[in-house]
Amino acid sequence: MLSEEDNVLLTRTGPATPMGQLFRRFWQPVALSRQLPEPDGPPIRVTVMGEDLRLMRMTDGTVALVSPRCPHRGADLFYGRNEANGIRCVYHGWKFDVNGQCVDMPSVAPSQCFKDKVKVAATYKAVDRNGIVWVYMGPRQDDPPPLPMFEATMLDEEDVELFFMQRRCNWLQALEG
């Protein structure tokens, strides 16, 4: 039987926890591809290892995972407009690319524009492979490890049948069960 302290140590996966830091060094499946609408469709809400995030399919078909709040006034990007490979905040119209960099500030005069200094709090690498959206949240964002070598990532999409189950438990309980 684990002590309460050991149980907390092993099961908590938030960003500042030991298991959270470990899990973030590996690709994690976070959604089925079919859960994301068409390119430039609205973002969906996802919670990954205790972080509230927004997942969307960009104009070019790639997927992006970003922090939920605009850094300007904190508006939820869930209500933003996904357009031209970026998300535009519903509040003042600021637009952010897949790396979280502000690329457009329509309500700011060009002489006062400071978009190069503004970013969303976090963005993570996301890949859509064979019907699964995978996310890498670790420290090597520019050079993440390869996707895991599961049949679902190696076979052609038509040869893979997937289903997703969401459980109300921590990762260790799911593994034991």
mmCIF file of C-alpha atoms in Angstrom:
data_model
loop_
_atom_site.group_PDB
_atom_site.id
_atom_site.type_symbol
_atom_site.label_atom_id
_atom_site.label_comp_id
_atom_site.label_asym_id
_atom_site.label_seq_id
_atom_site.Cartn_x
_atom_site.Cartn_y
_atom_site.Cartn_z
ATOM 1 C CA MET A 1 0.000 0.000 0.000
ATOM 2 C CA LEU A 2 1.374 3.408 -0.966
ATOM 3 C CA SER A 3 1.525 6.218 1.515
ATOM 4 C CA GLU A 4 -0.548 9.289 0.685
ATOM 5 C CA GLU A 5 2.642 11.218 -0.133
ATOM 6 C CA ASP A 6 3.908 8.500 -2.494
ATOM 7 C CA ASN A 7 0.499 8.285 -4.153
ATOM 8 C CA VAL A 8 0.498 12.044 -4.794
ATOM 9 C CA LEU A 9 4.086 11.880 -6.081
ATOM 10 C CA LEU A 10 3.258 9.096 -8.558
ATOM 11 C CA THR A 11 -0.150 10.204 -9.801
ATOM 12 C CA ARG A 12 -0.022 13.988 -10.160
ATOM 13 C CA THR A 13 1.013 15.109 -13.658
ATOM 14 C CA GLY A 14 0.766 18.894 -13.483
ATOM 15 C CA PRO A 15 3.618 20.977 -14.945
ATOM 16 C CA ALA A 16 5.463 21.413 -11.647
ATOM 17 C CA THR A 17 5.292 17.768 -10.548
ATOM 18 C CA PRO A 18 7.968 15.068 -11.022
ATOM 19 C CA MET A 19 5.629 12.765 -13.007
ATOM 20 C CA GLY A 20 4.353 15.702 -15.041
ATOM 21 C CA GLN A 21 7.903 16.619 -15.981
ATOM 22 C CA LEU A 22 8.610 12.995 -16.906
ATOM 23 C CA PHE A 23 5.449 12.500 -19.012
ATOM 24 C CA ARG A 24 6.053 15.762 -20.859
ATOM 25 C CA ARG A 25 9.244 14.257 -22.300
ATOM 26 C CA PHE A 26 7.151 11.798 -24.343
ATOM 27 C CA TRP A 27 4.434 12.177 -26.977
ATOM 28 C CA GLN A 28 0.942 11.900 -25.501
ATOM 29 C CA PRO A 29 -2.272 11.033 -27.396
ATOM 30 C CA VAL A 30 -4.786 13.793 -26.637
ATOM 31 C CA ALA A 31 -7.642 13.483 -29.158
ATOM 32 C CA LEU A 32 -8.942 11.624 -32.148
ATOM 33 C CA SER A 33 -8.439 13.444 -35.445
ATOM 34 C CA ARG A 34 -12.163 13.343 -36.129
ATOM 35 C CA GLN A 35 -12.812 15.398 -32.975
ATOM 36 C CA LEU A 36 -11.206 18.381 -34.679
ATOM 37 C CA PRO A 37 -13.333 20.181 -37.215
ATOM 38 C CA GLU A 38 -12.206 21.028 -40.722
ATOM 39 C CA PRO A 39 -9.248 23.380 -41.303
ATOM 40 C CA ASP A 40 -9.944 26.846 -39.878
ATOM 41 C CA GLY A 41 -12.774 25.370 -37.810
ATOM 42 C CA PRO A 42 -13.343 26.358 -34.192
ATOM 43 C CA PRO A 43 -10.869 25.198 -31.540
ATOM 44 C CA ILE A 44 -11.793 22.528 -29.000
ATOM 45 C CA ARG A 45 -11.067 22.517 -25.273
ATOM 46 C CA VAL A 46 -8.690 19.846 -23.996
ATOM 47 C CA THR A 47 -7.068 19.245 -20.648
ATOM 48 C CA VAL A 48 -3.678 17.563 -20.875
ATOM 49 C CA MET A 49 -1.812 16.657 -17.698
ATOM 50 C CA GLY A 50 -3.691 19.236 -15.685
ATOM 51 C CA GLU A 51 -3.281 22.056 -18.242
ATOM 52 C CA ASP A 52 -6.320 23.692 -19.810
ATOM 53 C CA LEU A 53 -5.497 24.133 -23.533
ATOM 54 C CA ARG A 54 -7.061 24.818 -26.954
ATOM 55 C CA LEU A 55 -6.559 22.413 -29.854
ATOM 56 C CA MET A 56 -7.349 23.356 -33.457
ATOM 57 C CA ARG A 57 -6.762 22.354 -37.062
ATOM 58 C CA MET A 58 -4.970 25.071 -39.000
ATOM 59 C CA THR A 59 -5.559 26.205 -42.598
ATOM 60 C CA ASP A 60 -2.827 23.895 -43.913
ATOM 61 C CA GLY A 61 -4.321 20.872 -42.061
ATOM 62 C CA THR A 62 -1.712 20.734 -39.300
ATOM 63 C CA VAL A 63 -2.821 20.831 -35.675
ATOM 64 C CA ALA A 64 -1.885 23.363 -33.000
ATOM 65 C CA LEU A 65 -2.145 23.328 -29.214
ATOM 66 C CA VAL A 66 -2.038 26.660 -27.367
ATOM 67 C CA SER A 67 -2.714 28.187 -23.975
ATOM 68 C CA PRO A 68 -6.359 29.113 -23.525
ATOM 69 C CA ARG A 69 -5.958 32.825 -22.832
ATOM 70 C CA CYS A 70 -5.022 35.814 -24.955
ATOM 71 C CA PRO A 71 -2.133 37.607 -23.216
ATOM 72 C CA HIS A 72 -3.772 40.993 -23.802
ATOM 73 C CA ARG A 73 -6.976 40.855 -21.762
ATOM 74 C CA GLY A 74 -7.254 37.165 -20.932
ATOM 75 C CA ALA A 75 -10.103 36.397 -23.344
ATOM 76 C CA ASP A 76 -10.580 32.673 -23.942
ATOM 77 C CA LEU A 77 -9.175 31.683 -27.340
ATOM 78 C CA PHE A 78 -11.876 29.013 -27.527
ATOM 79 C CA TYR A 79 -14.121 31.817 -28.777
ATOM 80 C CA GLY A 80 -11.455 33.089 -31.174
ATOM 81 C CA ARG A 81 -11.515 32.743 -34.942
ATOM 82 C CA ASN A 82 -9.174 30.149 -36.396
ATOM 83 C CA GLU A 83 -7.997 31.659 -39.689
ATOM 84 C CA ALA A 84 -5.025 31.623 -42.053
ATOM 85 C CA ASN A 85 -2.804 29.442 -39.842
ATOM 86 C CA GLY A 86 -3.486 31.410 -36.676
ATOM 87 C CA ILE A 87 -6.047 32.115 -33.978
ATOM 88 C CA ARG A 88 -7.606 35.571 -33.743
ATOM 89 C CA CYS A 89 -8.779 36.687 -30.311
ATOM 90 C CA VAL A 90 -12.452 37.606 -30.162
ATOM 91 C CA TYR A 91 -11.817 40.599 -27.873
ATOM 92 C CA HIS A 92 -9.496 42.968 -29.780
ATOM 93 C CA GLY A 93 -8.688 40.872 -32.833
ATOM 94 C CA TRP A 94 -5.061 40.131 -32.077
ATOM 95 C CA LYS A 95 -3.869 37.105 -34.056
ATOM 96 C CA PHE A 96 -1.369 34.471 -32.899
ATOM 97 C CA ASP A 97 0.435 31.876 -35.016
ATOM 98 C CA VAL A 98 0.970 28.203 -34.098
ATOM 99 C CA ASN A 99 4.072 29.167 -32.113
ATOM 100 C CA GLY A 100 2.066 31.636 -30.025
ATOM 101 C CA GLN A 101 3.680 34.709 -31.564
ATOM 102 C CA CYS A 102 1.401 37.687 -32.163
ATOM 103 C CA VAL A 103 1.339 38.325 -35.915
ATOM 104 C CA ASP A 104 -1.405 40.940 -36.213
ATOM 105 C CA MET A 105 -2.736 43.779 -34.032
ATOM 106 C CA PRO A 106 -5.454 45.441 -36.094
ATOM 107 C CA SER A 107 -6.494 47.833 -33.319
ATOM 108 C CA VAL A 108 -2.988 49.253 -32.860
ATOM 109 C CA ALA A 109 -1.522 51.979 -35.067
ATOM 110 C CA PRO A 110 1.487 50.757 -37.113
ATOM 111 C CA SER A 111 3.748 53.308 -35.433
ATOM 112 C CA GLN A 112 2.829 51.892 -32.008
ATOM 113 C CA CYS A 113 2.691 48.196 -32.932
ATOM 114 C CA PHE A 114 4.556 45.895 -30.553
ATOM 115 C CA LYS A 115 3.370 42.499 -31.826
ATOM 116 C CA ASP A 116 6.925 41.125 -31.836
ATOM 117 C CA LYS A 117 6.937 41.362 -28.031
ATOM 118 C CA VAL A 118 3.643 39.526 -27.420
ATOM 119 C CA LYS A 119 3.153 35.729 -27.180
ATOM 120 C CA VAL A 120 0.582 33.409 -25.668
ATOM 121 C CA ALA A 121 1.764 31.731 -22.472
ATOM 122 C CA ALA A 122 2.499 28.333 -24.042
ATOM 123 C CA THR A 123 2.288 26.379 -27.267
ATOM 124 C CA TYR A 124 3.105 22.727 -27.759
ATOM 125 C CA LYS A 125 4.114 20.560 -30.705
ATOM 126 C CA ALA A 126 1.138 18.651 -32.074
ATOM 127 C CA VAL A 127 1.002 16.032 -34.822
ATOM 128 C CA ASP A 128 -1.988 14.339 -36.439
ATOM 129 C CA ARG A 129 -0.981 10.779 -37.319
ATOM 130 C CA ASN A 130 -3.344 8.015 -38.432
ATOM 131 C CA GLY A 131 -6.389 9.385 -36.676
ATOM 132 C CA ILE A 132 -4.701 10.357 -33.411
ATOM 133 C CA VAL A 133 -3.548 13.823 -32.353
ATOM 134 C CA TRP A 134 -0.273 13.500 -30.435
ATOM 135 C CA VAL A 135 1.259 16.268 -28.335
ATOM 136 C CA TYR A 136 4.782 16.810 -27.074
ATOM 137 C CA MET A 137 4.947 19.150 -24.068
ATOM 138 C CA GLY A 138 8.555 18.636 -23.051
ATOM 139 C CA PRO A 139 11.623 20.828 -23.042
ATOM 140 C CA ARG A 140 12.867 19.947 -26.553
ATOM 141 C CA GLN A 141 10.134 21.754 -28.496
ATOM 142 C CA ASP A 142 12.358 22.381 -31.535
ATOM 143 C CA ASP A 143 13.663 18.823 -31.668
ATOM 144 C CA PRO A 144 11.214 16.444 -29.970
ATOM 145 C CA PRO A 145 11.840 12.698 -29.927
ATOM 146 C CA PRO A 146 10.213 10.628 -32.681
ATOM 147 C CA LEU A 147 6.615 9.481 -32.277
ATOM 148 C CA PRO A 148 6.300 6.147 -30.486
ATOM 149 C CA MET A 149 6.526 3.092 -32.714
ATOM 150 C CA PHE A 150 2.988 1.780 -32.197
ATOM 151 C CA GLU A 151 0.995 0.137 -34.972
ATOM 152 C CA ALA A 152 -1.335 3.135 -34.892
ATOM 153 C CA THR A 153 1.515 5.467 -35.862
ATOM 154 C CA MET A 154 3.227 3.175 -38.383
ATOM 155 C CA LEU A 155 0.420 1.638 -40.460
ATOM 156 C CA ASP A 156 -1.640 3.328 -43.139
ATOM 157 C CA GLU A 157 -4.689 5.080 -41.698
ATOM 158 C CA GLU A 158 -7.147 2.749 -43.461
ATOM 159 C CA ASP A 159 -5.509 -0.228 -41.695
ATOM 160 C CA VAL A 160 -6.045 1.221 -38.218
ATOM 161 C CA GLU A 161 -9.277 1.252 -36.221
ATOM 162 C CA LEU A 162 -9.300 3.547 -33.225
ATOM 163 C CA PHE A 163 -11.527 4.359 -30.311
ATOM 164 C CA PHE A 164 -10.982 6.739 -27.461
ATOM 165 C CA MET A 165 -12.041 6.226 -23.886
ATOM 166 C CA GLN A 166 -11.899 8.924 -21.269
ATOM 167 C CA ARG A 167 -11.679 7.663 -17.706
ATOM 168 C CA ARG A 168 -12.146 9.580 -14.490
ATOM 169 C CA CYS A 169 -8.967 8.332 -12.877
ATOM 170 C CA ASN A 170 -5.255 9.007 -12.890
ATOM 171 C CA TRP A 171 -2.790 7.324 -15.240
ATOM 172 C CA LEU A 172 -1.676 4.757 -12.643
ATOM 173 C CA GLN A 173 -5.227 3.575 -11.934
ATOM 174 C CA ALA A 174 -5.836 3.213 -15.689
ATOM 175 C CA LEU A 175 -2.631 1.207 -16.071
ATOM 176 C CA GLU A 176 -3.467 -1.090 -13.156
ATOM 177 C CA GLY A 177 -7.032 -1.639 -14.369
#
